[in-house]
mmCIF file with all atom_site columns, C-alpha atoms in Angstrom:
data_model
loop_
_atom_site.group_PDB
_atom_site.id
_atom_site.type_symbol
_atom_site.label_atom_id
_atom_site.label_alt_id
_atom_site.label_comp_id
_atom_site.label_asym_id
_atom_site.label_entity_id
_atom_site.label_seq_id
_atom_site.pdbx_PDB_ins_code
_atom_site.Cartn_x
_atom_site.Cartn_y
_atom_site.Cartn_z
_atom_site.occupancy
_atom_site.B_iso_or_equiv
_atom_site.pdbx_formal_charge
_atom_site.auth_seq_id
_atom_site.auth_comp_id
_atom_site.auth_asym_id
_atom_site.auth_atom_id
_atom_site.pdbx_PDB_model_num
ATOM 1   C CA . MET A 1 1   ? -4.436  18.757  -4.035  1.00 0.00 ? 1   MET A CA 1
ATOM 2   C CA . ALA A 1 2   ? -6.151  15.440  -3.425  1.00 0.00 ? 2   ALA A CA 1
ATOM 3   C CA . ILE A 1 3   ? -4.107  12.673  -1.867  1.00 0.00 ? 3   ILE A CA 1
ATOM 4   C CA . GLU A 1 4   ? -3.647  9.807   -4.315  1.00 0.00 ? 4   GLU A CA 1
ATOM 5   C CA . ILE A 1 5   ? -3.437  6.247   -3.021  1.00 0.00 ? 5   ILE A CA 1
ATOM 6   C CA . LEU A 1 6   ? -2.132  3.328   -5.054  1.00 0.00 ? 6   LEU A CA 1
ATOM 7   C CA . ILE A 1 7   ? -3.855  0.007   -4.286  1.00 0.00 ? 7   ILE A CA 1
ATOM 8   C CA . VAL A 1 8   ? -2.047  -3.152  -5.374  1.00 0.00 ? 8   VAL A CA 1
ATOM 9   C CA . ASP A 1 9   ? -3.742  -6.510  -4.842  1.00 0.00 ? 9   ASP A CA 1
ATOM 10  C CA . ASP A 1 10  ? -4.146  -9.457  -7.201  1.00 0.00 ? 10  ASP A CA 1
ATOM 11  C CA . ASN A 1 11  ? -7.539  -10.357 -5.680  1.00 0.00 ? 11  ASN A CA 1
ATOM 12  C CA . THR A 1 12  ? -10.229 -8.466  -7.603  1.00 0.00 ? 12  THR A CA 1
ATOM 13  C CA . ASP A 1 13  ? -12.732 -8.479  -4.722  1.00 0.00 ? 13  ASP A CA 1
ATOM 14  C CA . ILE A 1 14  ? -10.239 -7.086  -2.215  1.00 0.00 ? 14  ILE A CA 1
ATOM 15  C CA . ARG A 1 15  ? -8.985  -4.516  -4.744  1.00 0.00 ? 15  ARG A CA 1
ATOM 16  C CA . ASN A 1 16  ? -12.575 -3.346  -5.320  1.00 0.00 ? 16  ASN A CA 1
ATOM 17  C CA . ILE A 1 17  ? -13.401 -3.235  -1.590  1.00 0.00 ? 17  ILE A CA 1
ATOM 18  C CA . LEU A 1 18  ? -10.255 -1.204  -0.884  1.00 0.00 ? 18  LEU A CA 1
ATOM 19  C CA . ASN A 1 19  ? -10.950 1.102   -3.817  1.00 0.00 ? 19  ASN A CA 1
ATOM 20  C CA . GLU A 1 20  ? -14.542 1.843   -2.719  1.00 0.00 ? 20  GLU A CA 1
ATOM 21  C CA . LEU A 1 21  ? -13.535 2.272   0.919   1.00 0.00 ? 21  LEU A CA 1
ATOM 22  C CA . ILE A 1 22  ? -10.772 4.740   0.062   1.00 0.00 ? 22  ILE A CA 1
ATOM 23  C CA . LEU A 1 23  ? -12.831 6.669   -2.507  1.00 0.00 ? 23  LEU A CA 1
ATOM 24  C CA . ASP A 1 24  ? -15.665 6.969   0.038   1.00 0.00 ? 24  ASP A CA 1
ATOM 25  C CA . ALA A 1 25  ? -13.131 8.398   2.508   1.00 0.00 ? 25  ALA A CA 1
ATOM 26  C CA . GLY A 1 26  ? -12.425 11.207  0.025   1.00 0.00 ? 26  GLY A CA 1
ATOM 27  C CA . TYR A 1 27  ? -9.120  10.146  -1.497  1.00 0.00 ? 27  TYR A CA 1
ATOM 28  C CA . LYS A 1 28  ? -8.192  9.589   -5.143  1.00 0.00 ? 28  LYS A CA 1
ATOM 29  C CA . THR A 1 29  ? -7.115  6.078   -6.084  1.00 0.00 ? 29  THR A CA 1
ATOM 30  C CA . ARG A 1 30  ? -5.176  4.181   -8.701  1.00 0.00 ? 30  ARG A CA 1
ATOM 31  C CA . VAL A 1 31  ? -5.269  0.394   -8.799  1.00 0.00 ? 31  VAL A CA 1
ATOM 32  C CA . ALA A 1 32  ? -2.985  -2.364  -10.033 1.00 0.00 ? 32  ALA A CA 1
ATOM 33  C CA . ALA A 1 33  ? -3.709  -6.083  -10.183 1.00 0.00 ? 33  ALA A CA 1
ATOM 34  C CA . ASN A 1 34  ? -0.158  -7.372  -10.401 1.00 0.00 ? 34  ASN A CA 1
ATOM 35  C CA . PHE A 1 35  ? 3.522   -6.551  -10.005 1.00 0.00 ? 35  PHE A CA 1
ATOM 36  C CA . ASN A 1 36  ? 4.037   -5.214  -13.549 1.00 0.00 ? 36  ASN A CA 1
ATOM 37  C CA . GLN A 1 37  ? 0.925   -3.017  -13.460 1.00 0.00 ? 37  GLN A CA 1
ATOM 38  C CA . ALA A 1 38  ? 2.098   -1.659  -10.117 1.00 0.00 ? 38  ALA A CA 1
ATOM 39  C CA . LEU A 1 39  ? 5.555   -0.825  -11.541 1.00 0.00 ? 39  LEU A CA 1
ATOM 40  C CA . ALA A 1 40  ? 3.906   0.960   -14.467 1.00 0.00 ? 40  ALA A CA 1
ATOM 41  C CA . GLU A 1 41  ? 1.708   3.021   -12.109 1.00 0.00 ? 41  GLU A CA 1
ATOM 42  C CA . ILE A 1 42  ? 4.649   3.903   -9.850  1.00 0.00 ? 42  ILE A CA 1
ATOM 43  C CA . ASN A 1 43  ? 6.751   4.916   -12.870 1.00 0.00 ? 43  ASN A CA 1
ATOM 44  C CA . LYS A 1 44  ? 3.930   7.122   -14.201 1.00 0.00 ? 44  LYS A CA 1
ATOM 45  C CA . LYS A 1 45  ? 3.736   8.961   -10.902 1.00 0.00 ? 45  LYS A CA 1
ATOM 46  C CA . VAL A 1 46  ? 4.875   7.974   -7.424  1.00 0.00 ? 46  VAL A CA 1
ATOM 47  C CA . PRO A 1 47  ? 1.723   7.768   -5.263  1.00 0.00 ? 47  PRO A CA 1
ATOM 48  C CA . ASP A 1 48  ? 1.225   9.804   -2.080  1.00 0.00 ? 48  ASP A CA 1
ATOM 49  C CA . VAL A 1 49  ? 0.411   6.603   -0.174  1.00 0.00 ? 49  VAL A CA 1
ATOM 50  C CA . ALA A 1 50  ? 0.534   2.953   -1.290  1.00 0.00 ? 50  ALA A CA 1
ATOM 51  C CA . ILE A 1 51  ? -1.327  -0.120  -0.070  1.00 0.00 ? 51  ILE A CA 1
ATOM 52  C CA . LEU A 1 52  ? 0.447   -3.269  -1.223  1.00 0.00 ? 52  LEU A CA 1
ATOM 53  C CA . ASP A 1 53  ? -0.427  -6.935  -0.917  1.00 0.00 ? 53  ASP A CA 1
ATOM 54  C CA . VAL A 1 54  ? 2.654   -9.010  -0.116  1.00 0.00 ? 54  VAL A CA 1
ATOM 55  C CA . LYS A 1 55  ? 1.862   -11.937 -2.408  1.00 0.00 ? 55  LYS A CA 1
ATOM 56  C CA . LEU A 1 56  ? 1.096   -10.993 -5.983  1.00 0.00 ? 56  LEU A CA 1
ATOM 57  C CA . ASP A 1 57  ? 1.224   -12.933 -9.231  1.00 0.00 ? 57  ASP A CA 1
ATOM 58  C CA . LYS A 1 58  ? 4.912   -13.630 -9.578  1.00 0.00 ? 58  LYS A CA 1
ATOM 59  C CA . GLY A 1 59  ? 6.121   -14.829 -6.196  1.00 0.00 ? 59  GLY A CA 1
ATOM 60  C CA . ASP A 1 60  ? 6.028   -14.677 -2.430  1.00 0.00 ? 60  ASP A CA 1
ATOM 61  C CA . ASN A 1 61  ? 7.376   -11.238 -1.629  1.00 0.00 ? 61  ASN A CA 1
ATOM 62  C CA . ASP A 1 62  ? 6.323   -9.021  -4.520  1.00 0.00 ? 62  ASP A CA 1
ATOM 63  C CA . GLY A 1 63  ? 4.852   -6.431  -2.187  1.00 0.00 ? 63  GLY A CA 1
ATOM 64  C CA . ILE A 1 64  ? 8.167   -6.161  -0.348  1.00 0.00 ? 64  ILE A CA 1
ATOM 65  C CA . GLU A 1 65  ? 9.952   -5.630  -3.691  1.00 0.00 ? 65  GLU A CA 1
ATOM 66  C CA . LEU A 1 66  ? 7.436   -2.922  -4.616  1.00 0.00 ? 66  LEU A CA 1
ATOM 67  C CA . LEU A 1 67  ? 7.888   -1.347  -1.181  1.00 0.00 ? 67  LEU A CA 1
ATOM 68  C CA . SER A 1 68  ? 11.659  -1.157  -1.742  1.00 0.00 ? 68  SER A CA 1
ATOM 69  C CA . TYR A 1 69  ? 11.112  0.224   -5.248  1.00 0.00 ? 69  TYR A CA 1
ATOM 70  C CA . ILE A 1 70  ? 8.759   2.968   -4.012  1.00 0.00 ? 70  ILE A CA 1
ATOM 71  C CA . LYS A 1 71  ? 11.194  3.863   -1.215  1.00 0.00 ? 71  LYS A CA 1
ATOM 72  C CA . SER A 1 72  ? 14.020  4.112   -3.785  1.00 0.00 ? 72  SER A CA 1
ATOM 73  C CA . LYS A 1 73  ? 11.901  6.668   -5.691  1.00 0.00 ? 73  LYS A CA 1
ATOM 74  C CA . ASN A 1 74  ? 10.739  8.616   -2.626  1.00 0.00 ? 74  ASN A CA 1
ATOM 75  C CA . LYS A 1 75  ? 11.615  7.492   0.895   1.00 0.00 ? 75  LYS A CA 1
ATOM 76  C CA . ASP A 1 76  ? 8.815   9.614   2.408   1.00 0.00 ? 76  ASP A CA 1
ATOM 77  C CA . VAL A 1 77  ? 5.917   7.733   0.777   1.00 0.00 ? 77  VAL A CA 1
ATOM 78  C CA . PRO A 1 78  ? 3.988   5.855   3.490   1.00 0.00 ? 78  PRO A CA 1
ATOM 79  C CA . VAL A 1 79  ? 3.405   2.251   2.417   1.00 0.00 ? 79  VAL A CA 1
ATOM 80  C CA . ILE A 1 80  ? 0.855   0.020   4.123   1.00 0.00 ? 80  ILE A CA 1
ATOM 81  C CA . ILE A 1 81  ? 1.473   -3.694  3.587   1.00 0.00 ? 81  ILE A CA 1
ATOM 82  C CA . ILE A 1 82  ? -1.479  -6.102  3.685   1.00 0.00 ? 82  ILE A CA 1
ATOM 83  C CA . SER A 1 83  ? -1.291  -9.880  3.691   1.00 0.00 ? 83  SER A CA 1
ATOM 84  C CA . GLY A 1 84  ? -3.553  -12.870 3.992   1.00 0.00 ? 84  GLY A CA 1
ATOM 85  C CA . HIS A 1 85  ? -0.541  -15.074 4.665   1.00 0.00 ? 85  HIS A CA 1
ATOM 86  C CA . ALA A 1 86  ? 0.952   -13.012 7.448   1.00 0.00 ? 86  ALA A CA 1
ATOM 87  C CA . ASN A 1 87  ? 3.503   -14.183 9.924   1.00 0.00 ? 87  ASN A CA 1
ATOM 88  C CA . ILE A 1 88  ? 5.788   -12.348 12.334  1.00 0.00 ? 88  ILE A CA 1
ATOM 89  C CA . GLU A 1 89  ? 8.815   -12.702 10.051  1.00 0.00 ? 89  GLU A CA 1
ATOM 90  C CA . MET A 1 90  ? 6.932   -11.159 7.101   1.00 0.00 ? 90  MET A CA 1
ATOM 91  C CA . ALA A 1 91  ? 5.742   -8.259  9.257   1.00 0.00 ? 91  ALA A CA 1
ATOM 92  C CA . ILE A 1 92  ? 9.261   -7.605  10.548  1.00 0.00 ? 92  ILE A CA 1
ATOM 93  C CA . THR A 1 93  ? 10.729  -7.813  7.031   1.00 0.00 ? 93  THR A CA 1
ATOM 94  C CA . SER A 1 94  ? 8.227   -5.299  5.661   1.00 0.00 ? 94  SER A CA 1
ATOM 95  C CA . LEU A 1 95  ? 8.813   -2.896  8.563   1.00 0.00 ? 95  LEU A CA 1
ATOM 96  C CA . LYS A 1 96  ? 12.599  -3.195  8.109   1.00 0.00 ? 96  LYS A CA 1
ATOM 97  C CA . HIS A 1 97  ? 12.129  -2.237  4.447   1.00 0.00 ? 97  HIS A CA 1
ATOM 98  C CA . GLY A 1 98  ? 10.295  0.916   5.520   1.00 0.00 ? 98  GLY A CA 1
ATOM 99  C CA . ALA A 1 99  ? 6.626   -0.063  5.640   1.00 0.00 ? 99  ALA A CA 1
ATOM 100 C CA . PHE A 1 100 ? 4.478   2.420   7.532   1.00 0.00 ? 100 PHE A CA 1
ATOM 101 C CA . GLU A 1 101 ? 2.150   -0.301  8.803   1.00 0.00 ? 101 GLU A CA 1
ATOM 102 C CA . PHE A 1 102 ? 1.446   -4.022  8.378   1.00 0.00 ? 102 PHE A CA 1
ATOM 103 C CA . VAL A 1 103 ? -2.171  -5.251  8.250   1.00 0.00 ? 103 VAL A CA 1
ATOM 104 C CA . GLU A 1 104 ? -3.446  -8.823  8.171   1.00 0.00 ? 104 GLU A CA 1
ATOM 105 C CA . LYS A 1 105 ? -6.364  -9.915  5.993   1.00 0.00 ? 105 LYS A CA 1
ATOM 106 C CA . PRO A 1 106 ? -9.198  -9.992  6.655   1.00 0.00 ? 106 PRO A CA 1
ATOM 107 C CA . PHE A 1 107 ? -8.716  -6.405  7.771   1.00 0.00 ? 107 PHE A CA 1
ATOM 108 C CA . ASP A 1 108 ? -11.004 -4.243  9.861   1.00 0.00 ? 108 ASP A CA 1
ATOM 109 C CA . GLN A 1 109 ? -12.094 -1.395  7.562   1.00 0.00 ? 109 GLN A CA 1
ATOM 110 C CA . ALA A 1 110 ? -12.176 1.265   10.292  1.00 0.00 ? 110 ALA A CA 1
ATOM 111 C CA . ARG A 1 111 ? -8.690  0.248   11.447  1.00 0.00 ? 111 ARG A CA 1
ATOM 112 C CA . LEU A 1 112 ? -7.340  0.376   7.887   1.00 0.00 ? 112 LEU A CA 1
ATOM 113 C CA . LEU A 1 113 ? -8.867  3.830   7.335   1.00 0.00 ? 113 LEU A CA 1
ATOM 114 C CA . ASN A 1 114 ? -7.228  4.956   10.572  1.00 0.00 ? 114 ASN A CA 1
ATOM 115 C CA . PHE A 1 115 ? -3.846  3.747   9.256   1.00 0.00 ? 115 PHE A CA 1
ATOM 116 C CA . ILE A 1 116 ? -4.459  5.572   5.960   1.00 0.00 ? 116 ILE A CA 1
ATOM 117 C CA . SER A 1 117 ? -5.383  8.751   7.820   1.00 0.00 ? 117 SER A CA 1
ATOM 118 C CA . ARG A 1 118 ? -2.215  8.496   9.941   1.00 0.00 ? 118 ARG A CA 1
ATOM 119 C CA . ALA A 1 119 ? -0.141  7.833   6.801   1.00 0.00 ? 119 ALA A CA 1
ATOM 120 C CA . VAL A 1 120 ? -1.549  10.988  5.165   1.00 0.00 ? 120 VAL A CA 1
ATOM 121 C CA . GLU A 1 121 ? -0.852  13.024  8.323   1.00 0.00 ? 121 GLU A CA 1
ATOM 122 C CA . ASN A 1 122 ? 2.698   11.642  8.360   1.00 0.00 ? 122 ASN A CA 1
ATOM 123 C CA . LEU A 1 123 ? 3.144   12.567  4.690   1.00 0.00 ? 123 LEU A CA 1
ATOM 124 C CA . ASN A 1 124 ? 1.851   16.109  5.277   1.00 0.00 ? 124 ASN A CA 1
ATOM 125 C CA . LEU A 1 125 ? 4.197   16.592  8.224   1.00 0.00 ? 125 LEU A CA 1
ATOM 126 C CA . LYS A 1 126 ? 7.174   15.486  6.134   1.00 0.00 ? 126 LYS A CA 1
ATOM 127 C CA . LYS A 1 127 ? 6.167   17.878  3.332   1.00 0.00 ? 127 LYS A CA 1
ATOM 128 C CA . GLN A 1 128 ? 6.139   20.780  5.804   1.00 0.00 ? 128 GLN A CA 1
#
């Protein structure tokens, strides 16, 4: 079974870069451009791993809300939070809500892939 990763970012370029990067790494992807699309995707099927931007279309902490929503559906789903407006408080808040990792934009692609790989390993260990 292929690991499926949900990518949520309101910036088309970043969404496309993440999508190509993750597909090239051998994972399946689903993408959402805003909070409501993300909710629809999560409700269709909870992803194996999620990558969420903190700031989406409707406010400052949409990604944190989505993180909490995913965790309410399945607490074992690793969620990587990304943000171009990062600060220590935001990182701490996301980690307190159960984020697997917090990454600042612009992100190093190799580092992000390493986080994804670790998230998948973590998921597989929890399934066992």
